[in-house]
Coordinates of C-alpha atoms in Angstrom, one line a residue:
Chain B
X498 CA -154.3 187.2 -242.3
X499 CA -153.5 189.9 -244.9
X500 CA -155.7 187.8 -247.4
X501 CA -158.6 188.0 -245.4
X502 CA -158.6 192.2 -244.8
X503 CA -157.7 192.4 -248.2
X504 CA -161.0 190.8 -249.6
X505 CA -163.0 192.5 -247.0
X506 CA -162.3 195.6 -249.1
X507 CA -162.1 198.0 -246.1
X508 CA -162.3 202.0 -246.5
X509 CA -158.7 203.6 -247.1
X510 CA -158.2 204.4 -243.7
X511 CA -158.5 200.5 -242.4
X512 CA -156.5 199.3 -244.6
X513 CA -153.8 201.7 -243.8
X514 CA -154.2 200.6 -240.8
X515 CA -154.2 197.1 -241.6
X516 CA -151.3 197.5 -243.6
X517 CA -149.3 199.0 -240.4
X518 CA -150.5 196.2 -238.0
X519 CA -149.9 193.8 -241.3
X520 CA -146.6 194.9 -241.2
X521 CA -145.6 195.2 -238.0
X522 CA -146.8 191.9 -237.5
X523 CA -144.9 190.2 -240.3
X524 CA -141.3 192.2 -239.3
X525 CA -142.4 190.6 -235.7
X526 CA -142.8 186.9 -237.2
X527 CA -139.8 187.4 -239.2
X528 CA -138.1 188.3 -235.6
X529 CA -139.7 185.5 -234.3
X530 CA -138.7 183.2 -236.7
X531 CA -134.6 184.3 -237.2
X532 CA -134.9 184.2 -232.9
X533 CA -136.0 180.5 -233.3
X534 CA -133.7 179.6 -235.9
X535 CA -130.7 181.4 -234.5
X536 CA -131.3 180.1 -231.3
X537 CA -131.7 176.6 -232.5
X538 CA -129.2 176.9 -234.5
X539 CA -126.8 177.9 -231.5
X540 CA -128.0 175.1 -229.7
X541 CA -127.2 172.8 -232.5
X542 CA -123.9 173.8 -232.7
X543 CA -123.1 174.1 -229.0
X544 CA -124.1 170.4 -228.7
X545 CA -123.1 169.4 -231.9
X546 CA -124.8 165.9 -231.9
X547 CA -128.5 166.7 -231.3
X548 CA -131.9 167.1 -232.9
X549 CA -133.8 169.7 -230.5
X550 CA -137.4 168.4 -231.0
X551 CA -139.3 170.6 -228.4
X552 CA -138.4 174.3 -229.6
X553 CA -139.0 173.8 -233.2
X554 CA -142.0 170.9 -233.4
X555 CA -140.6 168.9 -235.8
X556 CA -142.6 167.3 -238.1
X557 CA -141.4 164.0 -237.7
X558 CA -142.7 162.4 -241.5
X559 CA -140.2 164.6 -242.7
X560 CA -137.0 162.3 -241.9
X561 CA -134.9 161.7 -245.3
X562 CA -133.6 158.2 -243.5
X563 CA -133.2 156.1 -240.9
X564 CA -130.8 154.2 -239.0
X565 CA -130.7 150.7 -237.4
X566 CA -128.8 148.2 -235.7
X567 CA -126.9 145.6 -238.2
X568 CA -128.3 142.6 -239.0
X569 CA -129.0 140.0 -236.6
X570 CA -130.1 143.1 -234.0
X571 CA -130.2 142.3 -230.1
X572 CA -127.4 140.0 -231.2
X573 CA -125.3 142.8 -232.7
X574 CA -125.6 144.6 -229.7
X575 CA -125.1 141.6 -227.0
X576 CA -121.2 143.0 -226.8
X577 CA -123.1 146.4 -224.7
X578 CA -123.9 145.4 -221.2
X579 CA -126.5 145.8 -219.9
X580 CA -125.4 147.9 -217.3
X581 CA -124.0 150.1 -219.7
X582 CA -126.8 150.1 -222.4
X583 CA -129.0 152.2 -219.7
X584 CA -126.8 155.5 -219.2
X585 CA -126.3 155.5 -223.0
X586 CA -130.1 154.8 -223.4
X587 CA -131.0 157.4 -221.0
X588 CA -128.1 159.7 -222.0
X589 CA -129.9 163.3 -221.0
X590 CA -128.5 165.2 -223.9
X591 CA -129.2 162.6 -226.6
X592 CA -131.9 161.0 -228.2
X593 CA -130.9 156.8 -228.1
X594 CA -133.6 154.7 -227.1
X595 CA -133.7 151.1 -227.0
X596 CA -135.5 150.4 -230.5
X597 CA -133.4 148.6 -232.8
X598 CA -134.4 151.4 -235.0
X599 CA -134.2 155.3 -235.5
X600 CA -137.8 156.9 -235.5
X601 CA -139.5 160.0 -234.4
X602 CA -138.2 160.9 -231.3
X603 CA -135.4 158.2 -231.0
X604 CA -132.7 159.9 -233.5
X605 CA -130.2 157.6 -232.5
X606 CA -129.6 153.9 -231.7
X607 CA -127.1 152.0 -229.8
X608 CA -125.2 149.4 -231.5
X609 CA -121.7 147.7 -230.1
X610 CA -118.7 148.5 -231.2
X611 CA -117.7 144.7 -232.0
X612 CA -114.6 143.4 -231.3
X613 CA -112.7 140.6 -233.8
X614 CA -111.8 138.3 -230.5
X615 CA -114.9 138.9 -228.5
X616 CA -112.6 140.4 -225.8
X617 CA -113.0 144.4 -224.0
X618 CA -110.9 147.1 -226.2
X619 CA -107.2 147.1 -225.2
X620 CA -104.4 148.1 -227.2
X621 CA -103.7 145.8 -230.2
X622 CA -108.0 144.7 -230.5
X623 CA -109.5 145.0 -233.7
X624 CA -113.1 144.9 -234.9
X625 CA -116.2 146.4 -236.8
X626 CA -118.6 149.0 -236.0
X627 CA -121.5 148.6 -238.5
X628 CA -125.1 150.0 -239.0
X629 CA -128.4 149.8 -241.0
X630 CA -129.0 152.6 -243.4
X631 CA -132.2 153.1 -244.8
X632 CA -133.3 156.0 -247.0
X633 CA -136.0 157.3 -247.5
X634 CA -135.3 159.0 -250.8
X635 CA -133.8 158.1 -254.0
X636 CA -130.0 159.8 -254.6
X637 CA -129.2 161.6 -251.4
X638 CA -126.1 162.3 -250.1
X639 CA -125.8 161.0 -246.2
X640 CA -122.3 162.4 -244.5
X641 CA -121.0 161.8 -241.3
X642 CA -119.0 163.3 -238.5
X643 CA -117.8 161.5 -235.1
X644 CA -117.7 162.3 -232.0
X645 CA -115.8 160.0 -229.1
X646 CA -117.6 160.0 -225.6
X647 CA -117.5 157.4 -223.2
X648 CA -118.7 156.4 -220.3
X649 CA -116.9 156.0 -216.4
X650 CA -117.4 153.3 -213.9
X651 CA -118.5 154.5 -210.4
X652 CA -119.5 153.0 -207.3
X653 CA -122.9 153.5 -205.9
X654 CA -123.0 152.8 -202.7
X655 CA -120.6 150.1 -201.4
X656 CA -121.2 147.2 -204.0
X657 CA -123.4 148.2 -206.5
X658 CA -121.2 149.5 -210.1
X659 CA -122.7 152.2 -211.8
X660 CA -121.9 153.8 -215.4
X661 CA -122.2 157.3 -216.2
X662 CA -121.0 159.2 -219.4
X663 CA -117.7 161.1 -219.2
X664 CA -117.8 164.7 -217.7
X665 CA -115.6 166.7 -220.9
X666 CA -115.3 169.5 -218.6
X667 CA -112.9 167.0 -215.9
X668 CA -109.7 167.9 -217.4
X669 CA -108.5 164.3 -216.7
X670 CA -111.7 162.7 -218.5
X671 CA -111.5 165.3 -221.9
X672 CA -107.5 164.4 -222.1
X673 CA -108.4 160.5 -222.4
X674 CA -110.9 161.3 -225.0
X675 CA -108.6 163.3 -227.2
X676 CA -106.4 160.4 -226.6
X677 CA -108.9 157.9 -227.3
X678 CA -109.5 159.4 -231.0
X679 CA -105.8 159.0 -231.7
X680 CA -105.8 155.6 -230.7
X681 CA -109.2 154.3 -232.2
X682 CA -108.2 154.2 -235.9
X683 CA -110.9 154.1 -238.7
X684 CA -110.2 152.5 -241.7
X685 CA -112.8 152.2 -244.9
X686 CA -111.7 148.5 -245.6
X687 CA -110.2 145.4 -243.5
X688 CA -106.9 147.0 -244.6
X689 CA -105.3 149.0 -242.6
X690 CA -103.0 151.3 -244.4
X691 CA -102.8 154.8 -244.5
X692 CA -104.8 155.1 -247.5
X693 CA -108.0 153.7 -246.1
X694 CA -107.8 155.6 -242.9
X695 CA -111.1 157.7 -242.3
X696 CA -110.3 161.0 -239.5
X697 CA -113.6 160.1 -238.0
X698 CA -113.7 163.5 -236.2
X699 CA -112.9 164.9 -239.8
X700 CA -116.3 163.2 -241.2
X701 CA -117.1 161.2 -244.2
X702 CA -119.5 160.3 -246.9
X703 CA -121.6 157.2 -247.8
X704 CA -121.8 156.4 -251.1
X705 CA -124.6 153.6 -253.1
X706 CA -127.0 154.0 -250.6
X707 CA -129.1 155.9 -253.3
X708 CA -132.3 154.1 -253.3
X709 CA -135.8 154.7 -251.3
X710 CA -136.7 151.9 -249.3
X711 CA -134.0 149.7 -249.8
X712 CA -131.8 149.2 -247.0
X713 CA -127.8 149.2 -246.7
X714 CA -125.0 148.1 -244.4
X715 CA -122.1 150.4 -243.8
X716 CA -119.1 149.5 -242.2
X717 CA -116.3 150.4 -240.9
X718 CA -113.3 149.0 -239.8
X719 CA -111.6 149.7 -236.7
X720 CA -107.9 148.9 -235.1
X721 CA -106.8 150.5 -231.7
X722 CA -102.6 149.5 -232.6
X723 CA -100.8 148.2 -229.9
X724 CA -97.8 150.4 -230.3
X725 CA -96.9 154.1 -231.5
X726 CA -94.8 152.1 -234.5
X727 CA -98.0 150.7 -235.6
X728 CA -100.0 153.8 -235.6
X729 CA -97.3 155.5 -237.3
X730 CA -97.4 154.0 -240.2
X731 CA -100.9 155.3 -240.6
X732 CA -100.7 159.0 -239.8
X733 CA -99.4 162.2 -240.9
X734 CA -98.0 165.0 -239.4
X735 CA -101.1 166.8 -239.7
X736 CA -103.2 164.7 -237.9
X737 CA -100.5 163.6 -235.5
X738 CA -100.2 167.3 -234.8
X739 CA -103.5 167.7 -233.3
X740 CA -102.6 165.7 -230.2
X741 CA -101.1 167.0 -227.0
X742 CA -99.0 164.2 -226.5
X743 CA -96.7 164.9 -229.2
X744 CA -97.1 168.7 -227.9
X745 CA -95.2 167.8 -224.6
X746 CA -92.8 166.2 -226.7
X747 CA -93.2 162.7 -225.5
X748 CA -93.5 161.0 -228.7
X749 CA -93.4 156.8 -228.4
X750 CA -93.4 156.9 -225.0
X751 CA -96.6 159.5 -224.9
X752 CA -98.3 157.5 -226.9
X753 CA -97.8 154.0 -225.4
X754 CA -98.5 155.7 -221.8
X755 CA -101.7 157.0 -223.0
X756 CA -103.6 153.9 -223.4
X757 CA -103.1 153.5 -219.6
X758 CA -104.6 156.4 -219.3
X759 CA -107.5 155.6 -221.4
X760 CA -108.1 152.2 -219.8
X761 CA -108.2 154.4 -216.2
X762 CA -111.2 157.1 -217.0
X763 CA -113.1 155.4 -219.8
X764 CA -114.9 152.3 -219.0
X765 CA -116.8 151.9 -221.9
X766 CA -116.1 153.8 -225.2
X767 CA -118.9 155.4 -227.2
X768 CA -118.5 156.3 -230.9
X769 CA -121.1 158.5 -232.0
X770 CA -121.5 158.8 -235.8
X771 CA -124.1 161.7 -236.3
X772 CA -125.3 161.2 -239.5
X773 CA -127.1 163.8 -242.4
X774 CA -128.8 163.1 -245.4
X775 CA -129.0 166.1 -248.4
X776 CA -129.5 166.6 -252.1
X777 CA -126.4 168.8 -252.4
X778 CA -122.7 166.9 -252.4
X779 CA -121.3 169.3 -250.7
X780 CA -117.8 171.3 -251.4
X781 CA -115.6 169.3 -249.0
X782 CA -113.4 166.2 -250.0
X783 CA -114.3 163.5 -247.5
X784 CA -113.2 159.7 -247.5
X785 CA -116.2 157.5 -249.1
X786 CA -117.7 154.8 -247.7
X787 CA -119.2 152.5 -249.5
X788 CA -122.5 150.7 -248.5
X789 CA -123.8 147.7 -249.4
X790 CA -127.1 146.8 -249.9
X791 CA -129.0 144.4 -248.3
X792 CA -131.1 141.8 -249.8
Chain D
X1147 CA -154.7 213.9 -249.8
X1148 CA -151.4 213.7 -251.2
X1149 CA -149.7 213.4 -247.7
X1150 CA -152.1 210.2 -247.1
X1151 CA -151.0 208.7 -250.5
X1152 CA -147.1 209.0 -249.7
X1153 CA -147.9 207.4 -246.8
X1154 CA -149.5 204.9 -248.0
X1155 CA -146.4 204.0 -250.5
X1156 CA -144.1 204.6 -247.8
X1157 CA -146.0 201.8 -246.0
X1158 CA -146.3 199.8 -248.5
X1159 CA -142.5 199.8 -249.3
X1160 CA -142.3 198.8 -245.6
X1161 CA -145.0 195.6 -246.4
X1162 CA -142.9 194.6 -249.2
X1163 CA -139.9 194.4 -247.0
X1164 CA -141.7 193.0 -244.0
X1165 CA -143.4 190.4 -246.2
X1166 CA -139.4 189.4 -248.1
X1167 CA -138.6 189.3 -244.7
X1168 CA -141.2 186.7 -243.4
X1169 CA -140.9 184.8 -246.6
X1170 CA -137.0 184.9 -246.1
X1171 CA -137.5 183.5 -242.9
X1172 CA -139.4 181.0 -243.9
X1173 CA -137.3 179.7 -246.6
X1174 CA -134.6 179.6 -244.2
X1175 CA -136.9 177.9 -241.7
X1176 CA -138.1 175.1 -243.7
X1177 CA -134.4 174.6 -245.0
X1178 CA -133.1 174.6 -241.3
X1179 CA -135.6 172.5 -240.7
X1180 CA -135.6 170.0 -242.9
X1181 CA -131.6 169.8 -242.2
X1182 CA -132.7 169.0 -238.3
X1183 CA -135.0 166.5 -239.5
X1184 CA -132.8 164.8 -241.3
X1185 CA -130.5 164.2 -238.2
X1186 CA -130.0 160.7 -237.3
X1187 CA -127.1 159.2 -234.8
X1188 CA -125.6 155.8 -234.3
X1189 CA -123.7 155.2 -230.7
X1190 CA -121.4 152.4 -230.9
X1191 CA -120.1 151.1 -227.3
X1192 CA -117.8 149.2 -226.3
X1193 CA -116.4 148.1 -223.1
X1194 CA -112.4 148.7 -222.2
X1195 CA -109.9 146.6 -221.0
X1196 CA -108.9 148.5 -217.7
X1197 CA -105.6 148.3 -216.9
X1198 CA -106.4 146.2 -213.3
X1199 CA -104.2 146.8 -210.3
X1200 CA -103.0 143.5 -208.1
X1201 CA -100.7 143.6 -205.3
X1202 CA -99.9 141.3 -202.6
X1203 CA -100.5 142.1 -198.8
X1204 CA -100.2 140.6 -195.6
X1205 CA -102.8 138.1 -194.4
X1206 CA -106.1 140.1 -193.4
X1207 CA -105.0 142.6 -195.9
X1208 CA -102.8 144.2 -194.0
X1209 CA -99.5 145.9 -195.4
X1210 CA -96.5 143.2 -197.0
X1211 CA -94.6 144.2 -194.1
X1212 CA -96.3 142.4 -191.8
X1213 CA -95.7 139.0 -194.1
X1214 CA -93.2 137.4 -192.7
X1215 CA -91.5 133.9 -193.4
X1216 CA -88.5 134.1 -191.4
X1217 CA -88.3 132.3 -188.4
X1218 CA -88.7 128.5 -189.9
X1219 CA -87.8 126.4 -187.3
X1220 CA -87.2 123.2 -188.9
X1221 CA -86.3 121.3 -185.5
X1222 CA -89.8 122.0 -184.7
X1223 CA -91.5 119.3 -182.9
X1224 CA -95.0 118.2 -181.5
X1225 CA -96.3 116.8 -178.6
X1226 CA -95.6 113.3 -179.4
X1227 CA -91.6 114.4 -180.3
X1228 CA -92.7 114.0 -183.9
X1229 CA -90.9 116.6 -186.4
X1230 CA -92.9 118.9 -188.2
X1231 CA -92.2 119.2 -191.8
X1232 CA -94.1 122.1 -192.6
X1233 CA -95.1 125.5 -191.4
X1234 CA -97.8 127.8 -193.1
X1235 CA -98.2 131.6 -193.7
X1236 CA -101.3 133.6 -195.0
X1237 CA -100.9 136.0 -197.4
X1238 CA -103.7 138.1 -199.4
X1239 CA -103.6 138.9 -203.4
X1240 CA -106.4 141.5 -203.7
X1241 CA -106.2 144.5 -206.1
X1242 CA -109.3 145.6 -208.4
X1243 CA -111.0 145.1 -211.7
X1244 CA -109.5 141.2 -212.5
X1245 CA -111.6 138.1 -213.3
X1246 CA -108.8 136.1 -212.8
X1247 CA -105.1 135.6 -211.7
X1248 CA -102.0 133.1 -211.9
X1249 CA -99.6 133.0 -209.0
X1250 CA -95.9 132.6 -209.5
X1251 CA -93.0 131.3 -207.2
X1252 CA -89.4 132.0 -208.2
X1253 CA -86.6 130.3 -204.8
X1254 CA -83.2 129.8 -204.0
X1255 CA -82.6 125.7 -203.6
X1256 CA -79.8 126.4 -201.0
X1257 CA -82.0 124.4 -198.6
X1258 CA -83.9 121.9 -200.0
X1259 CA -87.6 123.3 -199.3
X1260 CA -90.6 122.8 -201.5
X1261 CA -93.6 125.2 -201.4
X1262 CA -97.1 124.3 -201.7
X1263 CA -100.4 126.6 -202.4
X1264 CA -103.8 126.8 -201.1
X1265 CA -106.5 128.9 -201.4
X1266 CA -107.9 129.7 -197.4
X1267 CA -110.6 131.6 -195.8
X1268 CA -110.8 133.4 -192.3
X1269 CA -112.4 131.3 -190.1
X1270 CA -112.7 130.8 -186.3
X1271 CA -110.5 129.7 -184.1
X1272 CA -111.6 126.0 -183.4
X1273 CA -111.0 125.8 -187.4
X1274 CA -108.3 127.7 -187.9
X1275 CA -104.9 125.9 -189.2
X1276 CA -102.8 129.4 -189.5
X1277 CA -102.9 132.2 -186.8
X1278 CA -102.3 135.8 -187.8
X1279 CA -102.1 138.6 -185.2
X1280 CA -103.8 141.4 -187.2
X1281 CA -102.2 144.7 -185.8
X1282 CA -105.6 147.0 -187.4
X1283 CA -107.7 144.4 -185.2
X1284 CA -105.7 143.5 -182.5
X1285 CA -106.7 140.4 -182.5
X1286 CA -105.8 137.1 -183.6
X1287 CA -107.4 135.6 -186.9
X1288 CA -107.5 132.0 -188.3
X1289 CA -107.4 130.8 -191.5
X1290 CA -108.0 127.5 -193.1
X1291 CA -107.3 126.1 -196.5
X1292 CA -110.4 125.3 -199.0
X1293 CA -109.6 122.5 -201.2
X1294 CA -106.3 120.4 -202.6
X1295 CA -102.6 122.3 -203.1
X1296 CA -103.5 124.4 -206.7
X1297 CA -101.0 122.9 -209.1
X1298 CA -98.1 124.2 -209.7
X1299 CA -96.4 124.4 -213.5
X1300 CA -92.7 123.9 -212.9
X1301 CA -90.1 126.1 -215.6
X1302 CA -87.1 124.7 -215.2
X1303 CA -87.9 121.1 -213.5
X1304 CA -85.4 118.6 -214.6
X1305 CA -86.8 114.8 -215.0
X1306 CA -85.7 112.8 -212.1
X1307 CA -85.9 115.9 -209.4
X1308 CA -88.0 114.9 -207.2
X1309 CA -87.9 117.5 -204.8
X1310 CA -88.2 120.1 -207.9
X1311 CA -84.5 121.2 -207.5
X1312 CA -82.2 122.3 -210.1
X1313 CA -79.8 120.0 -211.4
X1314 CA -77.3 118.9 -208.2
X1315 CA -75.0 117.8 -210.6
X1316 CA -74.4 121.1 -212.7
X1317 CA -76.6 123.8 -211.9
X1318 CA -75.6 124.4 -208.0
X1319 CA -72.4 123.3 -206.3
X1320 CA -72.6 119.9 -204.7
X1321 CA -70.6 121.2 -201.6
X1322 CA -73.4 122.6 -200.6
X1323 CA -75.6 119.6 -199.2
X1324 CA -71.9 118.0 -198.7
X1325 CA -72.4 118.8 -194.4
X1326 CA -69.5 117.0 -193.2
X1327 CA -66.5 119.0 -195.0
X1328 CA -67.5 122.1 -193.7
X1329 CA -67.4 123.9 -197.1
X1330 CA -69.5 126.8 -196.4
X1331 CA -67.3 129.3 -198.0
X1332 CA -68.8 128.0 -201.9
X1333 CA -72.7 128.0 -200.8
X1334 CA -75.0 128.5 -203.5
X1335 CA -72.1 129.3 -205.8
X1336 CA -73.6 128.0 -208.8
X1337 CA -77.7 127.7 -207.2
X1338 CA -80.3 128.3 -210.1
X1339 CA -83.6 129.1 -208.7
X1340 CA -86.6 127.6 -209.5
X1341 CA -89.4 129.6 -211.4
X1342 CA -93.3 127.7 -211.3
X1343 CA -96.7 129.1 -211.7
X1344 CA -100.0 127.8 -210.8
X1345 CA -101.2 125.6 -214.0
X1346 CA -104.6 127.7 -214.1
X1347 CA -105.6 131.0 -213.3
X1348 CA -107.3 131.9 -210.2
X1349 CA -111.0 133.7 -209.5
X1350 CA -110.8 136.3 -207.6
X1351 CA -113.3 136.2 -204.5
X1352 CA -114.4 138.4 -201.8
X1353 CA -115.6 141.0 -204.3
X1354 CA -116.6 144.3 -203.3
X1355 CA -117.5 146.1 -206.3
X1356 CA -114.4 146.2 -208.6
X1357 CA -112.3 145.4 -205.4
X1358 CA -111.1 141.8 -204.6
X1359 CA -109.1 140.0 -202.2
X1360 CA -107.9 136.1 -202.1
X1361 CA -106.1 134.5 -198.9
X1362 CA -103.7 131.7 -199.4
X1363 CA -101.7 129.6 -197.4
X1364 CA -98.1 128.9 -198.4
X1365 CA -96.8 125.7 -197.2
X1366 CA -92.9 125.9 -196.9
X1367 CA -92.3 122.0 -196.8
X1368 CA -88.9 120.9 -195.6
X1369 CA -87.5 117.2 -197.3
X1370 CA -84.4 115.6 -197.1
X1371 CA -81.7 117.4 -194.9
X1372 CA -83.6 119.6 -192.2
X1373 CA -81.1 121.6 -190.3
X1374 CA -81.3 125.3 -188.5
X1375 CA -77.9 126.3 -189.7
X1376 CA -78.4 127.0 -193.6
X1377 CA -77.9 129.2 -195.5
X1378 CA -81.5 131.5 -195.6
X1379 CA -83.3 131.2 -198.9
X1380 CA -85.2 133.6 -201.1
X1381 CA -88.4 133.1 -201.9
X1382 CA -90.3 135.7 -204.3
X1383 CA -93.7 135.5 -204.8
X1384 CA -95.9 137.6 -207.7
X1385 CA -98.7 137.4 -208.5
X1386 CA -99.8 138.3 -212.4
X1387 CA -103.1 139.3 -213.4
X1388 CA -104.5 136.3 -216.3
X1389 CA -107.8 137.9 -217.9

């Protein structure tokens, strides 16, 4: 716009003119454009999982990677019902579709959290929770955070069982997630130890997965221990801490009481991973994952 | 003149901040954006184990208290002057969220009863084999048994025991079944009871969403000596949720 009256040559007083609209416009744009970031931005953060496509128009050739379901696909995912892949499909605040694959509008896919005995989650089960990563640039740096949600059983109607996600603002619902992410521990390896532990919630990076168009497994390695001796042995007294049922003091007992209380709200649990890919490492020390490429 | 040049440079100096601004903005715009872009998620589910509830009620559903085995008469006869060596109660195992479920019986042997399981649905009254008088309805229901006795997996059977009884010779006092001395003062003294479990689990039925409810028939089945005048027995029965 400026380029244009520029070249035009106009008389002294246009130009001033132009200048003052020139500028008035720009400080407007600039307004414009912090508004849009800062309120994108806010949004971001308040929801904390999301990619906003409508207020920013996001170009979407511009994704640095995707995401998939492991391996053998649909079969991967046979452990989700049915019944329950549809309110996680059409989850109002995210973005998974169906696909077996992240792309434009579909930022997320749904993949089962697989268990080592085929069985539902109960206290002592062990399993795997793996994905597809595929870059789409050479040496980036992909880092993840976690969030636990999960998703309630209700009755519609007299017969008919219906699944909805977990309202966090039901104080009985938010206590058996924050109890859920004590008791679903993440470890890098098939070890368990306290070593290979990853605080999901903390985040962690993915390391190997460094090449354009090749694609990688990651995986993780999950154990929900049957007792609080077990989970002990993993933990510190920082991340025990964060966790209100040491807070009231109940300790073993707290703990082993709390999977009841898991098994009563949460029907089906969700682990969302949300994932980022950059050039820069970043400052903070994160457990590494490593992936493995596929052939 | 002058006046329209400071202007000018005052305006300018405005431009140059206007236009660091916008390009500011910008940087920051493509870097936010491409940091949105770059956004991906994976949801893993699961389903959970819920811990199930199971209880046992009266027959109809109706509250434990209204279960009641006492009054065996075991003098009992039929038209024909024929002895009956049975009688039959309903009782319901509902509770929610359960595939499946394995019933246990722990009794006293002071008499010498055996007990017997079937599964049994309401039914009319030209069908029925038990009678209930539901209090809720007020009414009488019937129930009959579907299918054979469901086998029973016996703890502590000792080869030879027919009847399922613990061992008469040293586990319970002898006296007891002795009903000519009159010793009544050592009854069940030394009695174990007897603790059995069906041999496979049980679907529920009658689902209504994550609620079920199962009727059965207990059989108490009287064998050897059959007298009013024993000593009562305990029965307990649980039920214990399998998957």
């Amino acid at each position: 716009m400026f380029k244009k009256r520029n070249r035009e040559e106009p008389s002294a007083e246009t130009r001033l003119l132009a200048v003052d609209f020139g500028s008035t416009l720009a400080i407007l744009l600039g307004m414009v454009t912090f508004a849009l970031i800062a309120i994108a931005s806010l949004a971001w953060f308040a929801a904390n999982r999301e990619v906003d496509s409508g207020d920013m128009s996001v170009n979407l050739d511009a994704a640095l990677f995707e995401l998939g379901v492991a391996l053998s696909g649909d079969a991967r995912r046979d452990a989700v019902d049915a019944d329950a892949m549809t309110p996680l499909t059409e989850w109002s605040d995210r973005n998974y579709g169906t696909a077996l694959e992240t792309s434009g509008g579909q930022t997320g896919v749904v993949c089962a959290l697989v268990t080592d005995d085929g069985e539902p989650l109960r206290p002592g089960s062990t399993g795997t929770l793996q994905f597809r990563l595929l870059p789409k640039k050479d040496d980036l740096i992909f880092t993840g955070q976690t969030v636990f949600s999960g998703l309630k059983k209700a009755l519609d109607g007299e017969n008919a069982i219906v699944y909805e996600p977990l309202d966090p603002t039901d104080s009985d619902e938010a206590k058996a997630l924050t109890l859920l992410s004590s008791h679903l521990l993440f470890f890098r390896s098939a070890v368990y130890s306290a070593e290979n532990r990853v605080d999901m919630e903390d985040g962690f990076q993915i390391q190997n997965a460094d090449t354009a168009g090749q694609e990688y497994l990651v995986t993780f390695y999950w154990e929900w221990p049957r007792t609080y001796s077990d989970h002990d042995s993993y933990v510190d007294a920082d991340w025990l801490a964060r966790y209100t049922y040491l807070e009231d003091g109940e300790g073993d007992i707290g703990y082993n009481n709390a999977d009841q209380v898991i098994g009563e709200y949460i029907s089906y649990v969700v682990v969302e991973l949300n994932m980022d890919a950059s050039a820069d490492p970043g400052a903070d020390s994160v457990p590494v994952i490593a992936a493995a490429a596929l052939s | 003149m002058a006046e329209h040049v400071k202007k000018r440079e005052k305006s300018r100096g405005a431009l140059r901040y206007a236009v660091l601004a916008l390009l500011f903005a910008l940087v920051l715009g493509i870097a936010a954006s491409a940091w949105f872009y770059s956004q991906r998620q994976v949801a893993a589910a699961a389903p959970v184990d819920s811990p199930m509830s199971i209880y046992i009620n009266a027959a109809h559903q109706e509250d434990i208290q209204y279960l009641d085995l006492s009054g065996i008469d075991m003098e009992r006869e039929d038209g024909n002057g024929d002895r009956y060596n049975y009688q039959d109660f309903v009782f319901t195992v509902q509770g929610e969220d359960l595939r499946s479920f394995k019933l246990q019986l722990a009794y006293t042997t002071n008499n010498q009863l055996t007990f017997e399981l079937y599964q049994a649905y309401e039914t009319n009254a030209a069908d029925g084999l038990v009678s209930f008088y539901s209090v809720t309805e007020d009414d009488t229901i019937y129930y009959n048994k579907s299918g054979a006795a469901l086998p029973l997996v016996y703890l502590n059977t000792l080869a030879g025991s027919g009847n399922k009884l613990a061992d008469p010779a040293s586990q319970h006092n002898v006296d007891t079944y002795d009903t000519g001395s009159g010793k009544y003062g050592s009854v069940n003294q030394y009695a174990e009871p007897i603790y059995c479990q069906t041999a496979s689990a049980v679907a529920v039925q009658n689902q209504s969403g994550i609620r079920f409810h199962n009727y059965f028939i207990l059989r108490v089945i009287w064998s050897g000596e059959k007298m009013n005048d024993r000593e009562t027995d305990m029965l307990y029965i649980a039920a214990r949720a399998a998957s």
